[in-house]
Amino acid sequence: MIIILMGVSGCGKTTIGRQLALEQGLPFFDADDFHPKANIKKMKNNLALSDSDRLPWLNTLAEKIFEWENNEGAVLACSALKESYRTILASRHSNILWVFLSGTFEVISERLRKRTSHYMKDTLLQSQFDTLEVPKYGLYVNIENSIDDIIKRISSKLKQMNQSVFGIIGLGVMGKSLSLNMAEKGFNVSVYNRADNGEAQVVSDFLEDNHALKNISGFTELQQFVASLATPRKILIMIKAGKAIDIVIDQLIPFLTKGDIIIDGGNSHYKDTAKRVDYLASKELHFVGCGISGGEEGARKGPSMMPGGSRESYQSIAPILEAISAKDKTGKPCCTYIGPESAGHFVKMIHNGMEYAEMQLLAEVYAIMKISMENEKIAEILSEWRSTDLSSYLLEITIDIFLKKEGNQYVLDSILDAAGNKGTGSWSSKAALDLGSVNNMMSSAVFARYLSSFKQIRQSLSSQLKKDSEAIEEPDIMALKNAYRFARIINHHQGFELLRLASIEYHWKLNLSEIARIWTNGCIIRSDFMDQSVEIFKVYENYFEHQSIFKNLISSENSVKDCVSYSLKYRIPFDTFFASYNYWVSITTENLSANLIQAQRDYFGAHTYQKRDDVSGRYYHTNWLEK
Amino acid sequence: MIIILMGVSGCGKTTIGRQLALEQGLPFFDADDFHPKANIKKMKNNLALSDSDRLPWLNTLAEKIFEWENNEGAVLACSALKESYRTILASRHSNILWVFLSGTFEVISERLRKRTSHYMKDTLLQSQFDTLEVPKYGLYVNIENSIDDIIKRISSKLKQMNQSVFGIIGLGVMGKSLSLNMAEKGFNVSVYNRADNGEAQVVSDFLEDNHALKNISGFTELQQFVASLATPRKILIMIKAGKAIDIVIDQLIPFLTKGDIIIDGGNSHYKDTAKRVDYLASKELHFVGCGISGGEEGARKGPSMMPGGSRESYQSIAPILEAISAKDKTGKPCCTYIGPESAGHFVKMIHNGMEYAEMQLLAEVYAIMKISMENEKIAEILSEWRSTDLSSYLLEITIDIFLKKEGNQYVLDSILDAAGNKGTGSWSSKAALDLGSVNNMMSSAVFARYLSSFKQIRQSLSSQLKKDSEAIEEPDIMALKNAYRFARIINHHQGFELLRLASIEYHWKLNLSEIARIWTNGCIIRSDFMDQSVEIFKVYENYFEHQSIFKNLISSENSVKDCVSYSLKYRIPFDTFFASYNYWVSITTENLSANLIQAQRDYFGAHTYQKRDDVSGRYYHTNWLEK
């Protein structure tokens, strides 16, 4: 830290500077001591220095400032009356606290007159006042205050400047990446990681690996970590979702003060988040459930961020979150206030549910193609798709995957077909069930992962089936492309419909267009179609209201049927495509056969039913056994 | 209540009887006062009465007993030395407390000697002792105790006899039916219903409607209701699941004592039940979550009952539950101890989830048939199915439904195709998601109900589609029958697999064969296939291990494909059949395309993957972007 005390002669730069340096344990320098000989000579002869005389001196000082900062810092007394001088001084380093010692002509003139060793004419003082360009930044101090008060004022400002604007708990992959992202954007960041359970070196290793970033402070003691944060404190927790979050919250609370903000950046269940919001509100603290998508790379370079909680807390954290988030095509941050309570984590959960289905659709496209095509060929076809409206991040990485070799072998071919899951797909499906929303694509994608995990059972059962050895015809790629577009639209429709229903149910006032917008970059399901969706949701409630999309679905129906038939013929699991088709057919069928279900329910449970022709909605009961 | 004090002359029948009658507020009668004139004459002449002399007298007394009981009851002193006499006395009414006043010959002889007004020779007393057949029932009282003690003893027994063995809270359809079922089986039952919210008359109306059943006592005050129950108290709550259950529990607790048992017979969520078990255990009370299936008719005539909780509490309630439950083909009750904690409600929930899918399969069979067939024809085909292994309760009522007319119109055709649901289908689907179990049939059945509820949207969207007017070919009924059998097997497989997984996860030790057995009668999903399942689960862990069932599935696959293709051709929603097929194909496919999902997850999230050829299960990570 470099503190430069500036102002006209006689404002007290040296006196205050020496004492401040003493208190801060920093060396003190007087700028006048760095003048080249020619300048000293001129000054001795009472000749005024020109700006060109000052240039080498200012450059020397800029070098010195850089040097001091790389040591322990310094306090410098330097009149620095003009903005142009200050610009040169700050040219090698920007982390300077400018302290402008301000006083009236009369006060300073009076002081100068009292000095024995340093006499100055009023005319010279007047010329300094004329030259002075008051800085529009830094700390202003009125020199009529006592020196002690002035020192206190500067010390307090310094303490504040040394505090971090943001704290991050948990240096896992995501925590590290977000810390670096933030520090690189110029924010002072404090990081904390526990030192037990073999994690003793996590913080020190992280600091060492990133020693170039001076604005990261590391801690293994929670109290010191919290003390290093400027208030209202903004603390992002990046640890595994679950009970650990509650434990950390309870460890933090004793050190926090009213208005502090805890942000949970993990994939916590939205119902847990809702409870935590209430719990912390009872302690006058804010809790923000913030979905973060983009994986490690996104966290490092710019994720899509979905913070929910009080609007007040969002305003406080927005400058930082928006700075580190990805940017959309217009340059706006892929971070927006999602809504109150647990809205942020809910929206992130649905993002993941949609991601499950998007991934499964690609896996099924692969399943259809792989029985008759090599990986290279599949990659070629998908590359063609990528050049169209079907382009997406997931399609992009899938093409990379098909082409990736280790030695002569495709990596993909070596991978065990047993997919893992971390809960959010299942949570989304359950939320849909709770809300009466039909999200059969995401649930079928979850089931497909579960089914993949029963590898041994599949091996055992499949061995009992006769294998056909008939010749395999290639699938109709154009139909498959249409079906893929169709299924993706239905997936997006189901996902956004679920958000719309949740918004109504929980009174969240979600802005679907804004949600689509922050999903256009940084996150896993970014795509051309998501780009389009931003505009669609400005006008329409759902995709089906958009005429050309709805017509596209109608005209793709036969392609979907063709692909389903192909999957039947060759016995290829195609569940999530089936789900998209099933949803589409039912939602566009006027009369379903659910009247039978109502009759059955009335028969065995007297649940009653409504009639087609009775618009009053009256309920009827039939005694079915009466002849 | 009729109390008969019996024993030889001089045992104290009259003395004790008079005092007891006074205390109980009942009239006292002496049997000797009811002799016909001929008998009185004989006795006056010291002639012994023959049994044929006694017959008219005993018959008169039996009539009187019936008469007294229909009034307020009575205390009767009557020697009733022989079992045959007692049989006649009890012939018109069985609710008699027999009190045998028992003493030795010496004691009674001594007492008789002291009586002034009632002298009897020892020889006569001896002949009474010779005649006496000590009853094998009733209350024995030793006359050497004080009269006060004897009266106390009898009063205490009377109090106990007047108490109900079972209490039922909530006189909705199910509560009423179960109360009547229980009362008819001879149990004393207390019923309670709140008297507020317009329910003032519920209890009195119920008692009036069923005045023939003397062993039902009604209450609108909870404390009196509880006081009417013999300990340990057995209280069945039959009210709407949810918070109301907790409220009633908290209202009950102050009146209960250690070891009392609260039974929740509604469709409570199993996680709520688990909490309640713990809560009541902390108060030394038992909580039994008891699933009850069978609707109103089942509750009245014999439901399938699924009680879970402590084994100790089951033993206490078993005699009553087993008596009122349905009986299986061998006459055993369709009620068994399911398992600890919330196992009962969990099993009932899965029953309902399976029921959802069974109903939806029939709705889809109907959907396939209805585009080319009349209701009569459909009923005819289903009737043929019913005569085969496909027979089930749901199929049976469905046939009735197809044939039911009001005037000239089929009732079914008038019913709105918007199906309701009460949550258990959705809960089952969510439980499956939680447990990593693939139950896509029940979830697709739930989604089908949700879709049916969007009637207006379906009408609006369908109007935008062009309707084909091509001629419709009838479906292949044999294929449909095979597909229906196939889908039902998969549904049962998924349901029982979910129970098996839950049993492992929660350490419930569920007996799948016993569960199938109690589902063979009384409940909604009873069927021929359920009958078969009882034996299957005695031997196999799941249906797929049963060779002929597995072969049947293999050989039915083409039928399923034919039906799916038919549904595609005519655009008929067929989701739950699709789900059965999808599950089957995936679970019998050795290599799925989930390796792509694992690659994607490793690409964007460094989630790592396992390799096909590495049986060690090691996890690998690839740097996918590295060229």
mmCIF file of N, CA and C in Angstrom, chain B residues 454-509:
data_model
loop_
_atom_site.group_PDB
_atom_site.id
_atom_site.type_symbol
_atom_site.label_atom_id
_atom_site.label_comp_id
_atom_site.label_asym_id
_atom_site.label_seq_id
_atom_site.Cartn_x
_atom_site.Cartn_y
_atom_site.Cartn_z
ATOM 1 N N PHE B 454 -55.175 -30.839 -18.221
ATOM 2 C CA PHE B 454 -55.031 -29.630 -19.049
ATOM 3 C C PHE B 454 -56.030 -29.655 -20.207
ATOM 4 N N LYS B 455 -57.291 -29.844 -19.891
ATOM 5 C CA LYS B 455 -58.311 -30.047 -20.921
ATOM 6 C C LYS B 455 -58.393 -28.865 -21.891
ATOM 7 N N GLN B 456 -58.418 -27.665 -21.362
ATOM 8 C CA GLN B 456 -58.591 -26.498 -22.236
ATOM 9 C C GLN B 456 -57.413 -26.325 -23.176
ATOM 10 N N ILE B 457 -56.209 -26.511 -22.638
ATOM 11 C CA ILE B 457 -55.013 -26.389 -23.483
ATOM 12 C C ILE B 457 -55.073 -27.433 -24.590
ATOM 13 N N ARG B 458 -55.462 -28.651 -24.238
ATOM 14 C CA ARG B 458 -55.535 -29.717 -25.245
ATOM 15 C C ARG B 458 -56.550 -29.376 -26.326
ATOM 16 N N GLN B 459 -57.672 -28.836 -25.902
ATOM 17 C CA GLN B 459 -58.689 -28.458 -26.892
ATOM 18 C C GLN B 459 -58.147 -27.398 -27.835
ATOM 19 N N SER B 460 -57.482 -26.407 -27.235
ATOM 20 C CA SER B 460 -56.981 -25.295 -28.039
ATOM 21 C C SER B 460 -55.882 -25.757 -29.001
ATOM 22 N N LEU B 461 -54.912 -26.541 -28.503
ATOM 23 C CA LEU B 461 -53.806 -26.970 -29.363
ATOM 24 C C LEU B 461 -54.294 -27.943 -30.438
ATOM 25 N N SER B 462 -55.195 -28.852 -30.050
ATOM 26 C CA SER B 462 -55.627 -29.866 -31.025
ATOM 27 C C SER B 462 -56.387 -29.211 -32.168
ATOM 28 N N SER B 463 -57.016 -28.083 -31.889
ATOM 29 C CA SER B 463 -57.781 -27.418 -32.953
ATOM 30 C C SER B 463 -56.865 -26.862 -34.038
ATOM 31 N N GLN B 464 -55.570 -26.736 -33.694
ATOM 32 C CA GLN B 464 -54.627 -26.194 -34.671
ATOM 33 C C GLN B 464 -54.003 -27.282 -35.548
ATOM 34 N N LEU B 465 -54.347 -28.530 -35.242
ATOM 35 C CA LEU B 465 -53.787 -29.637 -36.027
ATOM 36 C C LEU B 465 -54.798 -30.088 -37.074
ATOM 37 N N LYS B 466 -54.269 -30.496 -38.234
ATOM 38 C CA LYS B 466 -55.148 -31.071 -39.254
ATOM 39 C C LYS B 466 -55.541 -32.477 -38.810
ATOM 40 N N LYS B 467 -56.807 -32.812 -39.005
ATOM 41 C CA LYS B 467 -57.253 -34.145 -38.638
ATOM 42 C C LYS B 467 -57.213 -35.051 -39.865
ATOM 43 N N ASP B 468 -56.625 -36.223 -39.696
ATOM 44 C CA ASP B 468 -56.672 -37.216 -40.767
ATOM 45 C C ASP B 468 -58.063 -37.837 -40.786
ATOM 46 N N SER B 469 -58.499 -38.157 -41.945
ATOM 47 C CA SER B 469 -59.814 -38.813 -41.995
ATOM 48 C C SER B 469 -59.696 -40.182 -42.658
ATOM 49 N N GLU B 470 -58.515 -40.791 -42.536
ATOM 50 C CA GLU B 470 -58.335 -42.106 -43.166
ATOM 51 C C GLU B 470 -59.157 -43.184 -42.455
ATOM 52 N N ALA B 471 -59.403 -44.227 -43.162
ATOM 53 C CA ALA B 471 -60.161 -45.336 -42.590
ATOM 54 C C ALA B 471 -59.340 -45.982 -41.482
ATOM 55 N N ILE B 472 -60.028 -46.410 -40.436
ATOM 56 C CA ILE B 472 -59.307 -46.961 -39.286
ATOM 57 C C ILE B 472 -59.421 -48.482 -39.255
ATOM 58 N N GLU B 473 -58.264 -49.135 -39.253
ATOM 59 C CA GLU B 473 -58.249 -50.590 -39.105
ATOM 60 C C GLU B 473 -58.352 -50.945 -37.632
ATOM 61 N N GLU B 474 -59.010 -52.039 -37.324
ATOM 62 C CA GLU B 474 -59.072 -52.459 -35.928
ATOM 63 C C GLU B 474 -57.690 -52.925 -35.464
ATOM 64 N N PRO B 475 -57.395 -52.756 -34.170
ATOM 65 C CA PRO B 475 -56.098 -53.244 -33.674
ATOM 66 C C PRO B 475 -56.084 -54.774 -33.616
ATOM 67 N N ASP B 476 -54.886 -55.317 -33.535
ATOM 68 C CA ASP B 476 -54.721 -56.767 -33.380
ATOM 69 C C ASP B 476 -54.975 -57.098 -31.903
ATOM 70 N N ILE B 477 -56.159 -57.670 -31.645
ATOM 71 C CA ILE B 477 -56.577 -57.867 -30.250
ATOM 72 C C ILE B 477 -55.676 -58.868 -29.519
ATOM 73 N N MET B 478 -55.194 -59.866 -30.258
ATOM 74 C CA MET B 478 -54.309 -60.841 -29.618
ATOM 75 C C MET B 478 -53.000 -60.161 -29.196
ATOM 76 N N ALA B 479 -52.475 -59.299 -30.075
ATOM 77 C CA ALA B 479 -51.258 -58.558 -29.727
ATOM 78 C C ALA B 479 -51.519 -57.656 -28.528
ATOM 79 N N LEU B 480 -52.673 -57.011 -28.515
ATOM 80 C CA LEU B 480 -53.004 -56.097 -27.421
ATOM 81 C C LEU B 480 -53.109 -56.855 -26.093
ATOM 82 N N LYS B 481 -53.686 -58.033 -26.176
ATOM 83 C CA LYS B 481 -53.814 -58.856 -24.968
ATOM 84 C C LYS B 481 -52.422 -59.247 -24.440
ATOM 85 N N ASN B 482 -51.555 -59.660 -25.365
ATOM 86 C CA ASN B 482 -50.185 -60.005 -24.960
ATOM 87 C C ASN B 482 -49.458 -58.788 -24.390
ATOM 88 N N ALA B 483 -49.653 -57.655 -25.046
ATOM 89 C CA ALA B 483 -48.991 -56.425 -24.592
ATOM 90 C C ALA B 483 -49.494 -56.033 -23.207
ATOM 91 N N TYR B 484 -50.803 -56.228 -22.998
ATOM 92 C CA TYR B 484 -51.392 -55.885 -21.697
ATOM 93 C C TYR B 484 -50.800 -56.783 -20.602
ATOM 94 N N ARG B 485 -50.676 -58.072 -20.912
ATOM 95 C CA ARG B 485 -50.067 -58.984 -19.941
ATOM 96 C C ARG B 485 -48.620 -58.562 -19.663
ATOM 97 N N PHE B 486 -47.891 -58.278 -20.754
ATOM 98 C CA PHE B 486 -46.494 -57.842 -20.668
ATOM 99 C C PHE B 486 -46.373 -56.608 -19.758
ATOM 100 N N ALA B 487 -47.188 -55.605 -20.036
ATOM 101 C CA ALA B 487 -47.073 -54.333 -19.295
ATOM 102 C C ALA B 487 -47.445 -54.527 -17.821
ATOM 103 N N ARG B 488 -48.417 -55.398 -17.571
ATOM 104 C CA ARG B 488 -48.788 -55.637 -16.172
ATOM 105 C C ARG B 488 -47.648 -56.336 -15.421
ATOM 106 N N ILE B 489 -46.996 -57.266 -16.088
ATOM 107 C CA ILE B 489 -45.863 -57.934 -15.420
ATOM 108 C C ILE B 489 -44.774 -56.904 -15.098
ATOM 109 N N ILE B 490 -44.462 -56.052 -16.077
ATOM 110 C CA ILE B 490 -43.427 -55.035 -15.832
ATOM 111 C C ILE B 490 -43.855 -54.111 -14.687
ATOM 112 N N ASN B 491 -45.115 -53.742 -14.667
ATOM 113 C CA ASN B 491 -45.599 -52.872 -13.589
ATOM 114 C C ASN B 491 -45.429 -53.542 -12.224
ATOM 115 N N HIS B 492 -45.818 -54.794 -12.134
ATOM 116 C CA HIS B 492 -45.641 -55.508 -10.864
ATOM 117 C C HIS B 492 -44.160 -55.653 -10.531
ATOM 118 N N HIS B 493 -43.368 -55.929 -11.551
ATOM 119 C CA HIS B 493 -41.923 -56.055 -11.329
ATOM 120 C C HIS B 493 -41.361 -54.750 -10.760
ATOM 121 N N GLN B 494 -41.717 -53.645 -11.374
ATOM 122 C CA GLN B 494 -41.198 -52.353 -10.911
ATOM 123 C C GLN B 494 -41.682 -52.038 -9.496
ATOM 124 N N GLY B 495 -42.949 -52.340 -9.221
ATOM 125 C CA GLY B 495 -43.492 -52.052 -7.894
ATOM 126 C C GLY B 495 -42.806 -52.864 -6.811
ATOM 127 N N PHE B 496 -42.680 -54.168 -7.037
ATOM 128 C CA PHE B 496 -42.058 -55.011 -6.014
ATOM 129 C C PHE B 496 -40.546 -54.756 -5.916
ATOM 130 N N GLU B 497 -39.915 -54.392 -7.039
ATOM 131 C CA GLU B 497 -38.496 -54.043 -6.976
ATOM 132 C C GLU B 497 -38.298 -52.801 -6.110
ATOM 133 N N LEU B 498 -39.211 -51.869 -6.238
ATOM 134 C CA LEU B 498 -39.131 -50.655 -5.416
ATOM 135 C C LEU B 498 -39.262 -51.011 -3.932
ATOM 136 N N LEU B 499 -40.168 -51.925 -3.628
ATOM 137 C CA LEU B 499 -40.307 -52.373 -2.234
ATOM 138 C C LEU B 499 -39.025 -53.061 -1.759
ATOM 139 N N ARG B 500 -38.448 -53.868 -2.640
ATOM 140 C CA ARG B 500 -37.226 -54.582 -2.264
ATOM 141 C C ARG B 500 -36.091 -53.592 -1.985
ATOM 142 N N LEU B 501 -35.951 -52.590 -2.857
ATOM 143 C CA LEU B 501 -34.898 -51.591 -2.653
ATOM 144 C C LEU B 501 -35.139 -50.774 -1.386
ATOM 145 N N ALA B 502 -36.396 -50.411 -1.152
ATOM 146 C CA ALA B 502 -36.725 -49.647 0.057
ATOM 147 C C ALA B 502 -36.413 -50.480 1.300
ATOM 148 N N SER B 503 -36.726 -51.759 1.227
ATOM 149 C CA SER B 503 -36.498 -52.652 2.363
ATOM 150 C C SER B 503 -35.012 -52.715 2.712
ATOM 151 N N ILE B 504 -34.173 -52.754 1.675
ATOM 152 C CA ILE B 504 -32.725 -52.767 1.898
ATOM 153 C C ILE B 504 -32.286 -51.426 2.482
ATOM 154 N N GLU B 505 -32.737 -50.363 1.850
ATOM 155 C CA GLU B 505 -32.316 -49.014 2.254
ATOM 156 C C GLU B 505 -32.715 -48.698 3.694
ATOM 157 N N TYR B 506 -33.937 -49.065 4.064
ATOM 158 C CA TYR B 506 -34.444 -48.688 5.384
ATOM 159 C C TYR B 506 -34.379 -49.833 6.415
ATOM 160 N N HIS B 507 -33.817 -50.992 6.004
ATOM 161 C CA HIS B 507 -33.697 -52.144 6.923
ATOM 162 C C HIS B 507 -35.052 -52.589 7.460
ATOM 163 N N TRP B 508 -36.023 -52.712 6.565
ATOM 164 C CA TRP B 508 -37.377 -53.062 6.998
ATOM 165 C C TRP B 508 -37.654 -54.559 6.968
ATOM 166 N N LYS B 509 -36.830 -55.310 6.270
ATOM 167 C CA LYS B 509 -37.057 -56.749 6.123
ATOM 168 C C LYS B 509 -38.473 -57.062 5.618
#
